[in-house]
mmCIF file of C-alpha atoms in Angstrom:
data_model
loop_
_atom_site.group_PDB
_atom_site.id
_atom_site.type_symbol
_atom_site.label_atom_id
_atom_site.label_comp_id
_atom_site.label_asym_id
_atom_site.label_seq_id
_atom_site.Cartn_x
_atom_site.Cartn_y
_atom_site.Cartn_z
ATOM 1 C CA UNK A 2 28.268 87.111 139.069
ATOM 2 C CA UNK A 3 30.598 90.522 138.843
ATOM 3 C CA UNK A 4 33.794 88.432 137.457
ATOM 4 C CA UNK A 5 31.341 86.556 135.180
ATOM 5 C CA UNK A 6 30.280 89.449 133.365
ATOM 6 C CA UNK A 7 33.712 91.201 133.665
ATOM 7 C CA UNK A 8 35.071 87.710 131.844
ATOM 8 C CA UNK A 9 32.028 88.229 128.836
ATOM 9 C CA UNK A 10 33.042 91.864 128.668
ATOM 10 C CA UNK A 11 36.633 90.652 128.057
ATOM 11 C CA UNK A 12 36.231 88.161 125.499
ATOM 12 C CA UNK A 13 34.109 90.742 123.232
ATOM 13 C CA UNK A 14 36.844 92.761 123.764
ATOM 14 C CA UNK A 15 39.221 89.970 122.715
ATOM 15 C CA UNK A 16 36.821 89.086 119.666
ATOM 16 C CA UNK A 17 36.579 92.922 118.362
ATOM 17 C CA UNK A 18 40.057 93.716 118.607
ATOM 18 C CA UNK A 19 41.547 90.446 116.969
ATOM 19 C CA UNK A 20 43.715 89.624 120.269
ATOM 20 C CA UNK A 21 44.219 86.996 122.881
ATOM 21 C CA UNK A 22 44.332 87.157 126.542
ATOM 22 C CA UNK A 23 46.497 84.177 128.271
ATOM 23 C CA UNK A 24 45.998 83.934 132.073
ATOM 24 C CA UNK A 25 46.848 81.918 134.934
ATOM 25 C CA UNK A 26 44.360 80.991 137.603
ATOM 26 C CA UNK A 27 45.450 80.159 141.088
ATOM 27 C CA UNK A 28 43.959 77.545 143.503
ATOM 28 C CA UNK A 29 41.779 81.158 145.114
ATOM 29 C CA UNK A 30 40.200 81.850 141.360
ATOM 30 C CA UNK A 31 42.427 85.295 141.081
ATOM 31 C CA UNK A 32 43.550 86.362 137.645
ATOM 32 C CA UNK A 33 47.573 86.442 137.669
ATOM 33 C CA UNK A 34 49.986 87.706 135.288
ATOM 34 C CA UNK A 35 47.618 88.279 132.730
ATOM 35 C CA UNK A 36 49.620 89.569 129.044
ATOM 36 C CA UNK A 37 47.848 91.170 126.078
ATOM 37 C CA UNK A 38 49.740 89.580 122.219
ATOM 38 C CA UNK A 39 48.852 91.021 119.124
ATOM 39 C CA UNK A 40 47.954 88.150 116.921
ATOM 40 C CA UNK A 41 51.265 87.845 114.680
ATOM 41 C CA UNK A 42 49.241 88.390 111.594
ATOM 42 C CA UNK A 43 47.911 91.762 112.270
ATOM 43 C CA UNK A 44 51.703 93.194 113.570
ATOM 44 C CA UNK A 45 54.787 94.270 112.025
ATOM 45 C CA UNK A 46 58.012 92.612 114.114
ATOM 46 C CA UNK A 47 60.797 91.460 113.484
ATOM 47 C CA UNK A 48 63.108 88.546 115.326
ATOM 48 C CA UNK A 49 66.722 89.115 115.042
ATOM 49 C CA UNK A 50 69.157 87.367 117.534
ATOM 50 C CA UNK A 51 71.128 89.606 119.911
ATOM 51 C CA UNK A 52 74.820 88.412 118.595
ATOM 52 C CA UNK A 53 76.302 86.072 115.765
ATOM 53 C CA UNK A 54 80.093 85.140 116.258
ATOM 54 C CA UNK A 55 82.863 84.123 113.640
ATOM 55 C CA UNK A 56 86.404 84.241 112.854
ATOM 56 C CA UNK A 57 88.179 86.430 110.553
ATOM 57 C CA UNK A 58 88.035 85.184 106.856
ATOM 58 C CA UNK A 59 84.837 82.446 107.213
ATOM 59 C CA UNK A 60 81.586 83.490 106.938
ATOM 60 C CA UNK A 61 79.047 84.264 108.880
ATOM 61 C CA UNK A 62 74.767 84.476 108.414
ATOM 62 C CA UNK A 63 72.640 87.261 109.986
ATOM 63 C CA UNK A 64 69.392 85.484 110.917
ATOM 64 C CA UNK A 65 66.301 88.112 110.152
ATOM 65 C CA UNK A 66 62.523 87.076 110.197
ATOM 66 C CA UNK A 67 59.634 89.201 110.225
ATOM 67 C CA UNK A 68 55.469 89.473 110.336
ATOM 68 C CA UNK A 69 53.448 92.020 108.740
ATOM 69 C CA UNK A 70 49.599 93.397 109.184
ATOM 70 C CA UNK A 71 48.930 92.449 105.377
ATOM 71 C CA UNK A 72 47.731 89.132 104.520
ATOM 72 C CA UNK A 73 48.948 87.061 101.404
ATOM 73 C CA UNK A 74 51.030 90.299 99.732
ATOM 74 C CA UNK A 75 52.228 89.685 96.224
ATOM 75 C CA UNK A 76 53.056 93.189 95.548
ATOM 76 C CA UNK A 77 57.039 94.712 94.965
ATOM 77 C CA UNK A 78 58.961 94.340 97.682
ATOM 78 C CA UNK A 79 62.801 95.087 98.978
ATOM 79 C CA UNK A 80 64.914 94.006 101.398
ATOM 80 C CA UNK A 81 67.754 95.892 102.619
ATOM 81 C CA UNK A 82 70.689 95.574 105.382
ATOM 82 C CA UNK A 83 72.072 98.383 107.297
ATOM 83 C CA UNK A 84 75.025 98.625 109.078
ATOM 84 C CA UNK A 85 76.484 100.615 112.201
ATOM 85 C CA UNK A 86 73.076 102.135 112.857
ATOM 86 C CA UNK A 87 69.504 102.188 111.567
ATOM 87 C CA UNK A 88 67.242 104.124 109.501
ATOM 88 C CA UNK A 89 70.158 106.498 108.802
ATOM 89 C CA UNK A 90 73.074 103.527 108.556
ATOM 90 C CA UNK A 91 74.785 102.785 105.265
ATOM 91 C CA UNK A 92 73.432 100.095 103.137
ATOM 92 C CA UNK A 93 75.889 97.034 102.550
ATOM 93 C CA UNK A 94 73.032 95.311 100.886
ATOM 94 C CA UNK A 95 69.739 95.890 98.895
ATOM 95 C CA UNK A 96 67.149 94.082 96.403
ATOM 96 C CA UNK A 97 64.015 93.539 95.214
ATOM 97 C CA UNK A 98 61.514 91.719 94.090
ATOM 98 C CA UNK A 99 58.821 91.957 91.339
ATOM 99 C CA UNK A 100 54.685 91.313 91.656
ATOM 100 C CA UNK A 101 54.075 88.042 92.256
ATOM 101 C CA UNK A 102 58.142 86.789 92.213
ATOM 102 C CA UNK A 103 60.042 84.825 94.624
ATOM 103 C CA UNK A 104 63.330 86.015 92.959
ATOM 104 C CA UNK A 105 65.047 89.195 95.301
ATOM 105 C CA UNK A 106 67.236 90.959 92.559
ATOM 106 C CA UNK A 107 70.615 92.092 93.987
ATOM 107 C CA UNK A 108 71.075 95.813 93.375
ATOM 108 C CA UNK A 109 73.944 96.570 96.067
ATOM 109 C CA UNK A 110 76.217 93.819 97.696
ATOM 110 C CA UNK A 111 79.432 96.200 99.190
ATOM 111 C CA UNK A 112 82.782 94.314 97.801
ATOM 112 C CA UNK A 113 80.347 91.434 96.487
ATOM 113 C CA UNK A 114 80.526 89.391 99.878
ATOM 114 C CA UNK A 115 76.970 90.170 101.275
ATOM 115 C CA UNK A 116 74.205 87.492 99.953
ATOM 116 C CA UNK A 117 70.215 86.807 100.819
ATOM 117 C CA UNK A 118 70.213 83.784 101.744
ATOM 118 C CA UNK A 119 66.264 84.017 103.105
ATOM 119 C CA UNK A 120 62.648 84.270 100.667
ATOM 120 C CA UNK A 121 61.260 88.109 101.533
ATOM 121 C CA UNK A 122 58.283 86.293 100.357
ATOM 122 C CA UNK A 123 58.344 84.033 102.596
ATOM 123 C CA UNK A 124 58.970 86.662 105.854
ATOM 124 C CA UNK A 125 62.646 85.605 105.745
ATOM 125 C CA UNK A 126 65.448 88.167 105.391
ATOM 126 C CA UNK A 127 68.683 86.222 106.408
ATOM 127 C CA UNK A 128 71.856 87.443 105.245
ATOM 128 C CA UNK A 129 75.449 85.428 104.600
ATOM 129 C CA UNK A 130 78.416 88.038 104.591
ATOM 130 C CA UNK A 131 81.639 86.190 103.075
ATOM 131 C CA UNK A 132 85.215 86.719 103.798
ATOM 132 C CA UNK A 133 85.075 88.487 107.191
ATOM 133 C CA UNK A 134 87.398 90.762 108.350
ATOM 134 C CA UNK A 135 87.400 93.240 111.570
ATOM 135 C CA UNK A 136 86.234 95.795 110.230
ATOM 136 C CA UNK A 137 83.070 93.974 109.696
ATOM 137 C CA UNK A 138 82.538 94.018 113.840
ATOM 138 C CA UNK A 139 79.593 96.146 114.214
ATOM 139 C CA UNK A 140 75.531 96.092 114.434
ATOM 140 C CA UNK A 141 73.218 94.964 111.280
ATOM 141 C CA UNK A 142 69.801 96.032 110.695
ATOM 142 C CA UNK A 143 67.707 94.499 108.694
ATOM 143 C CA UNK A 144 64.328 96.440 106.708
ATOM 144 C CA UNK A 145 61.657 95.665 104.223
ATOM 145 C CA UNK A 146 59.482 97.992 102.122
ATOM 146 C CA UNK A 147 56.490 97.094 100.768
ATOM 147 C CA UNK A 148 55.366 98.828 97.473
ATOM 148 C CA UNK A 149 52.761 99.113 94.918
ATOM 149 C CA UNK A 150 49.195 98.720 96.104
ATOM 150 C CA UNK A 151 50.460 98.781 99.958
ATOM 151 C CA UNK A 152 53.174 101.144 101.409
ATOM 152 C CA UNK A 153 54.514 100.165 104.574
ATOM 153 C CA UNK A 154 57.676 99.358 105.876
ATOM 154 C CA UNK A 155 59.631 98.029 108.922
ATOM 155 C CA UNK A 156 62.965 97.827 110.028
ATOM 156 C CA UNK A 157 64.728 96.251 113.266
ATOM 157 C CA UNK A 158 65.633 98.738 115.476
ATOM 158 C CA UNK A 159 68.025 96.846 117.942
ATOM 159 C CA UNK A 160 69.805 94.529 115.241
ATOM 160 C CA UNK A 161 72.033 92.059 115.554
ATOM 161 C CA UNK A 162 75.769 92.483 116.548
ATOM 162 C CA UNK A 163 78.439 90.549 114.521
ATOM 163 C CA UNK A 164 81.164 90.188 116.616
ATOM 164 C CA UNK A 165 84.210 89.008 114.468
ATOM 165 C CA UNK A 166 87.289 87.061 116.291
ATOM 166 C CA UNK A 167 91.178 87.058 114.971
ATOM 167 C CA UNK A 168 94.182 85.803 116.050
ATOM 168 C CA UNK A 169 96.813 88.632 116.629
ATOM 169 C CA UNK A 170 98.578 90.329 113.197
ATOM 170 C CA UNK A 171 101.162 93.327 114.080
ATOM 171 C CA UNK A 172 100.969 95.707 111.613
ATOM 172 C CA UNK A 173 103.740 98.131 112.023
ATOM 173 C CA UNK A 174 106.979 97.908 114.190
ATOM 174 C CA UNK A 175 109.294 100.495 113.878
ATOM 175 C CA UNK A 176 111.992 102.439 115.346
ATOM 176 C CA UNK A 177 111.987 106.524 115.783
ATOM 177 C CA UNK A 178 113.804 109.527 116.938
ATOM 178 C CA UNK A 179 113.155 110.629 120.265
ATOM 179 C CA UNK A 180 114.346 113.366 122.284
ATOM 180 C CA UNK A 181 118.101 113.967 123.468
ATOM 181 C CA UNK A 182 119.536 112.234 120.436
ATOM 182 C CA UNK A 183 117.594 109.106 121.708
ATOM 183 C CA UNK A 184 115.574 106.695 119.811
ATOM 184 C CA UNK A 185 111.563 104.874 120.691
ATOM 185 C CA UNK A 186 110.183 101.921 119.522
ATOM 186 C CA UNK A 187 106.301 101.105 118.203
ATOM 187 C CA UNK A 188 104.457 98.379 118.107
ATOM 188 C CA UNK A 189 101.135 97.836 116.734
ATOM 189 C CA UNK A 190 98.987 94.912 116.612
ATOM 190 C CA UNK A 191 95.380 94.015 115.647
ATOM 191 C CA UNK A 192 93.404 91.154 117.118
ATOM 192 C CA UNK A 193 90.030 89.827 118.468
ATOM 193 C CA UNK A 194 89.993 89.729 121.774
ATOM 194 C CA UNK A 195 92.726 92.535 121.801
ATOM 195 C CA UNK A 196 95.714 90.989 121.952
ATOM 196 C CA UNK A 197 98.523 91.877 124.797
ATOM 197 C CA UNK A 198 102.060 93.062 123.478
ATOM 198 C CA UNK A 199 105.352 92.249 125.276
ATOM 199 C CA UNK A 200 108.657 93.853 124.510
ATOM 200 C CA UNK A 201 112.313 91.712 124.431
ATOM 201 C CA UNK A 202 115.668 93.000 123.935
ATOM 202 C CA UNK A 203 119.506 93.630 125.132
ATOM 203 C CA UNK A 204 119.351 94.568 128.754
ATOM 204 C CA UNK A 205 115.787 94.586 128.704
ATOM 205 C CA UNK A 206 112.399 92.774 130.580
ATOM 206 C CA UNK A 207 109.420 91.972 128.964
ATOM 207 C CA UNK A 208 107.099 95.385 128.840
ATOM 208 C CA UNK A 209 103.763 94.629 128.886
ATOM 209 C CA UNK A 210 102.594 97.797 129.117
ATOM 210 C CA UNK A 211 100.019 98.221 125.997
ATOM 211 C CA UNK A 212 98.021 101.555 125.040
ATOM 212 C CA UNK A 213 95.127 101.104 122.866
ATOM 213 C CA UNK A 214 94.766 103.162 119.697
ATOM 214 C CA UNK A 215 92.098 105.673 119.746
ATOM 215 C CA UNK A 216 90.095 106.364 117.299
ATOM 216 C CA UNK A 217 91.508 103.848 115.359
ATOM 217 C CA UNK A 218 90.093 99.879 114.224
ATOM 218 C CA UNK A 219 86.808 99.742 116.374
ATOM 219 C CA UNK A 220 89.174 99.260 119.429
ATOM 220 C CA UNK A 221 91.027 96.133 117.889
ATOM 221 C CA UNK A 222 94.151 97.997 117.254
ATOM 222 C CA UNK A 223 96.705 97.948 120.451
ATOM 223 C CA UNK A 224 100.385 99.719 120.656
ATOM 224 C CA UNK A 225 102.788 99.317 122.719
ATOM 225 C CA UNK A 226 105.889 101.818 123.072
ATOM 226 C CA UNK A 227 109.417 101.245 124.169
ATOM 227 C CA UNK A 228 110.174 105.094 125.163
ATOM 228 C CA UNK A 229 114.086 104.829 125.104
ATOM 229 C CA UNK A 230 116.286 102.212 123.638
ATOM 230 C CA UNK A 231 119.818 102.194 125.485
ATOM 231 C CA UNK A 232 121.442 99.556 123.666
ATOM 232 C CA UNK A 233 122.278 98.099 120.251
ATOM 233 C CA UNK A 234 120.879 94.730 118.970
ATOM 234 C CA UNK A 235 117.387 93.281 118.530
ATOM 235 C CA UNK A 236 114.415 94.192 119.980
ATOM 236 C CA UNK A 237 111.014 92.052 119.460
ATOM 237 C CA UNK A 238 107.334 92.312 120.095
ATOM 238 C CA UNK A 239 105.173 89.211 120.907
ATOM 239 C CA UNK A 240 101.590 89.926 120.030
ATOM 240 C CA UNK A 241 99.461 87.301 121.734
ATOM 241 C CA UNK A 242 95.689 86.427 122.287
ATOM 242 C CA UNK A 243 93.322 83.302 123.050
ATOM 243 C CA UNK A 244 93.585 82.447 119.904
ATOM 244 C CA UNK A 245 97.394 82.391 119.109
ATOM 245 C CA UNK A 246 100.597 84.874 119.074
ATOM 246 C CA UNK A 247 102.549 86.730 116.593
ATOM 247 C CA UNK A 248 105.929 88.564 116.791
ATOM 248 C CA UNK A 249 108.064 91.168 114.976
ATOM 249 C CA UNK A 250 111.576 92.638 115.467
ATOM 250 C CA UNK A 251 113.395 95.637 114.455
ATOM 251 C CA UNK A 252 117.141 96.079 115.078
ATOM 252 C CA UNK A 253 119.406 98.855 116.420
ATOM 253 C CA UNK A 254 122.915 99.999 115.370
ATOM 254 C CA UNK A 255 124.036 103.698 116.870
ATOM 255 C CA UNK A 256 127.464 105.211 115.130
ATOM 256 C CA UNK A 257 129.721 105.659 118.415
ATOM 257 C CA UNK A 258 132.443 108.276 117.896
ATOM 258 C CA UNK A 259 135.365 109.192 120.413
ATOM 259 C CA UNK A 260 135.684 112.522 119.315
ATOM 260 C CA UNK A 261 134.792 115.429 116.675
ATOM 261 C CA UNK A 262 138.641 114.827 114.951
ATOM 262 C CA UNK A 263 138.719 111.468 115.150
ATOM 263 C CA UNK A 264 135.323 111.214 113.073
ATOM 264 C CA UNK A 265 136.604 113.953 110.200
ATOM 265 C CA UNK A 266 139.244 111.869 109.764
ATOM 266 C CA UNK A 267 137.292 108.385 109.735
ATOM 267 C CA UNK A 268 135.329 110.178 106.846
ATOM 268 C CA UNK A 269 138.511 111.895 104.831
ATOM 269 C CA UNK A 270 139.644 108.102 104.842
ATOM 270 C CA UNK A 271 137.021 106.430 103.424
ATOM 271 C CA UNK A 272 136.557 109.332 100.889
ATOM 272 C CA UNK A 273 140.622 108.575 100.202
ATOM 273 C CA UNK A 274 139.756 104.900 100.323
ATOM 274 C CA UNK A 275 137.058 105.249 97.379
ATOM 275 C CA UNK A 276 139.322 107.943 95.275
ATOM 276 C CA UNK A 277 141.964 105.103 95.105
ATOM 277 C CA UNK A 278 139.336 102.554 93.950
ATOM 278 C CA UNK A 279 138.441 104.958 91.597
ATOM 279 C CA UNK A 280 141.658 105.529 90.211
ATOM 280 C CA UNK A 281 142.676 101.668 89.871
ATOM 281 C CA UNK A 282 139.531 101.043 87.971
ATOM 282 C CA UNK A 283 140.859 103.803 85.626
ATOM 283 C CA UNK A 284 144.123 102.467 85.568
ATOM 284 C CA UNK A 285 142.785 98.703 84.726
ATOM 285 C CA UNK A 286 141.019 100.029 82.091
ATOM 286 C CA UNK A 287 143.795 102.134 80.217
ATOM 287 C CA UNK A 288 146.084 98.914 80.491
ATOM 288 C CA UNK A 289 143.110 97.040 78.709
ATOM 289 C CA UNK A 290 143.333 99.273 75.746
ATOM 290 C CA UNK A 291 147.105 99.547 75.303
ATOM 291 C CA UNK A 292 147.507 95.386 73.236
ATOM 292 C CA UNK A 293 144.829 97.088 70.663
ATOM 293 C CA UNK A 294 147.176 99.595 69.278
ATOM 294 C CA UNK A 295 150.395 97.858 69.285
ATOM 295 C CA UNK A 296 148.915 94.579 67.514
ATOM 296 C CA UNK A 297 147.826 97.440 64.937
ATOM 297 C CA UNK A 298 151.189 99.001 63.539
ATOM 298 C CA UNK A 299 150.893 101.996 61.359
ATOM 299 C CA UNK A 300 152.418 100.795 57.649
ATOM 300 C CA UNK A 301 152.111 102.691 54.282
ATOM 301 C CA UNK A 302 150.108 101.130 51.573
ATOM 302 C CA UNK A 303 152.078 99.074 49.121
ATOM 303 C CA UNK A 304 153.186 101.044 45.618
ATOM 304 C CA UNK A 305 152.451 99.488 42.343
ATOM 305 C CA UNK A 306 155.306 98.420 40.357
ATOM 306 C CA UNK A 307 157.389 101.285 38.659
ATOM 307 C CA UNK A 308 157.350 99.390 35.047
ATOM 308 C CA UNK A 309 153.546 99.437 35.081
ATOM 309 C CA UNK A 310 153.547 103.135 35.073
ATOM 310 C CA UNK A 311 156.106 103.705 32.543
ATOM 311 C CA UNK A 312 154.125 101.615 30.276
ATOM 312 C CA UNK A 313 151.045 103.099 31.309
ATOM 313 C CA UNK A 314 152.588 106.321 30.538
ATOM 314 C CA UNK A 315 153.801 105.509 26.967
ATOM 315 C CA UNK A 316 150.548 104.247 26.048
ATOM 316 C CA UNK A 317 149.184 107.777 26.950
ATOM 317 C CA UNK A 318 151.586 110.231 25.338
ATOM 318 C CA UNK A 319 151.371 110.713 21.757
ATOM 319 C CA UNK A 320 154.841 112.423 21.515
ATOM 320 C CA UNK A 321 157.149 110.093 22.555
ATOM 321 C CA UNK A 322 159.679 109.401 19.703
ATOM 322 C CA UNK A 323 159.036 106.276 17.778
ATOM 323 C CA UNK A 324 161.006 103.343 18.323
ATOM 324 C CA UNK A 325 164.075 102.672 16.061
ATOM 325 C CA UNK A 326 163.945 99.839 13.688
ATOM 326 C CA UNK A 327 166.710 97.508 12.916
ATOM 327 C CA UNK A 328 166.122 96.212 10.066
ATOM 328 C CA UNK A 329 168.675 92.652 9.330
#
């Protein structure tokens, strides 16, 4: 009689609140592992999965669902993405949507490659974020805000991880000055899973000692350091991961002198060496210039003929004596 009246005392319970009980009886009658739900309708939750995987440069969708306490809401509505954290996060994405629409206007999509791909009105926020790169590797959180007649809003607090894979890329190799007039070598690669580096050269076994980058990548970046290079010639690091390898080389060439003299001298030559260069250029072009004058003689214009001017002359002076006439 007690658990009969303890099970009507329940179910008004049940019936003022708006929840169900689901319980499991045993062969003995005892209640077991009884759980209290909120009916879905008069909730706000959201259903995000734990982790979504893909490979640099695809694409990848962020699934987001939610339920809310409001029943058949028309009113404004946006939909927003945060990454690295939430509540406080930056957006990469945000729209909304007017009264009564089905259409989520875009207001931010960072670098253009984030895209709904769910209905807000129809509880579904999913997300498609094109072109991935590393740097994407981090936690999403999807929100939406009600407006309008009805302010609420909810957003996910876990969110969902999007853990971005790459094969290995090395991004700088270089050689440096060390101490003691002695050089070091760096290599740095990027890669998901972190990739391991190896270092080959003259008189030289593969280093596999690697020291990840702090600070620096979201822990994708990895160096690797060769602290003293002994000898001239090639030296090359192999990048490698799961999903493939990558290698780089730089090369070494020291300036080995036998003495202070002997160097001053190596230099005074080549400075001789390039003054006599010098002056056979000069010479070759003085010898070019020589044919141009002696095909070119220096002659005195031509005079005009004497009798020209003598008649020229008696045509101008009024003076002269007239001529004598013979007459027969």
């Amino acid at each position: 009689m007690e658990k009969s009246i303890q099970l009507l005392a329940c179910l008004a319970c049940v019936l003022s609140t708006g929840s169900f009980v689901r319980t499991k009886i045993d062969t003995t009658e005892n209640l077991l592992n009884t759980e209290v739900h909120s009916s879905p309708a008069q909730r706000w939750s959201m259903q995000v999965p734990a982790e979504v995987s893909a490979a640099a440069g695809d694409a990848a969708v962020l699934p987001c669902t939610f339920t809310h306490p409001h029943r058949h809401y028309d009113g404004p509505l946006t939909a927003i993405w945060r990454a690295g954290e939430p509540y406080a996060g930056p957006q990469v994405f945000r729209c909304a949507a007017a009264r009564g629409s089905e259409l989520c206007q875009t207001a931010l999509s960072l670098h253009g490659r984030f895209r709904l791909l769910g209905n807000p009105r129809r509880n579904d926020l999913s997300l498609r974020v094109e072109r991935l790169a590393l740097a994407d590797d981090r936690r999403y959180f999807c929100r939406v805000e009600f407006a309008g007649d009805v302010h609420d809003r909810y957003e996910s607090r876990h969110g969902v991880r999007l853990h971005v894979t790459a094969a290995p890329r090395i991004v700088n190799i270089s050689v440096l000055p060390g101490l003691a007039h002695a050089f070091r070598a760096l290599c740095t690669a990027e890669g998901e899973p972190p990739p391991a580096l190896a270092w080959s050269g003259p008189a030289l076994g593969n280093s596999l000692a690697a020291v990840r980058s702090p600070g620096e990548g979201h822990g994708h970046l990895v160096t690797a350091e060769l602290p003293a290079l002994t000898h001239d010639g090639r030296y090359t690091c192999t990048a490698a991961n799961s999903l493939g390898r990558s290698e780089a080389s730089v090369y070494l060439f020291r300036f080995h002198g036998a003495s202070g003299a002997s160097t001053v001298a190596l230099l005074l030559g080549a400075l001789g060496l390039k003054a006599l260069l010098l002056l056979g250029v000069l010479a070759a072009r003085a010898a070019r210039r020589r044919p141009e004058h002696l095909d070119t003689p220096d002659t005195p214009p031509r005079s005009q003929a004497q009798e020209s001017n003598y008649e020229n002359l008696s045509q101008m002076n009024p003076r002269s004596p007239p001529a004598t006439m013979c007459s027969p």
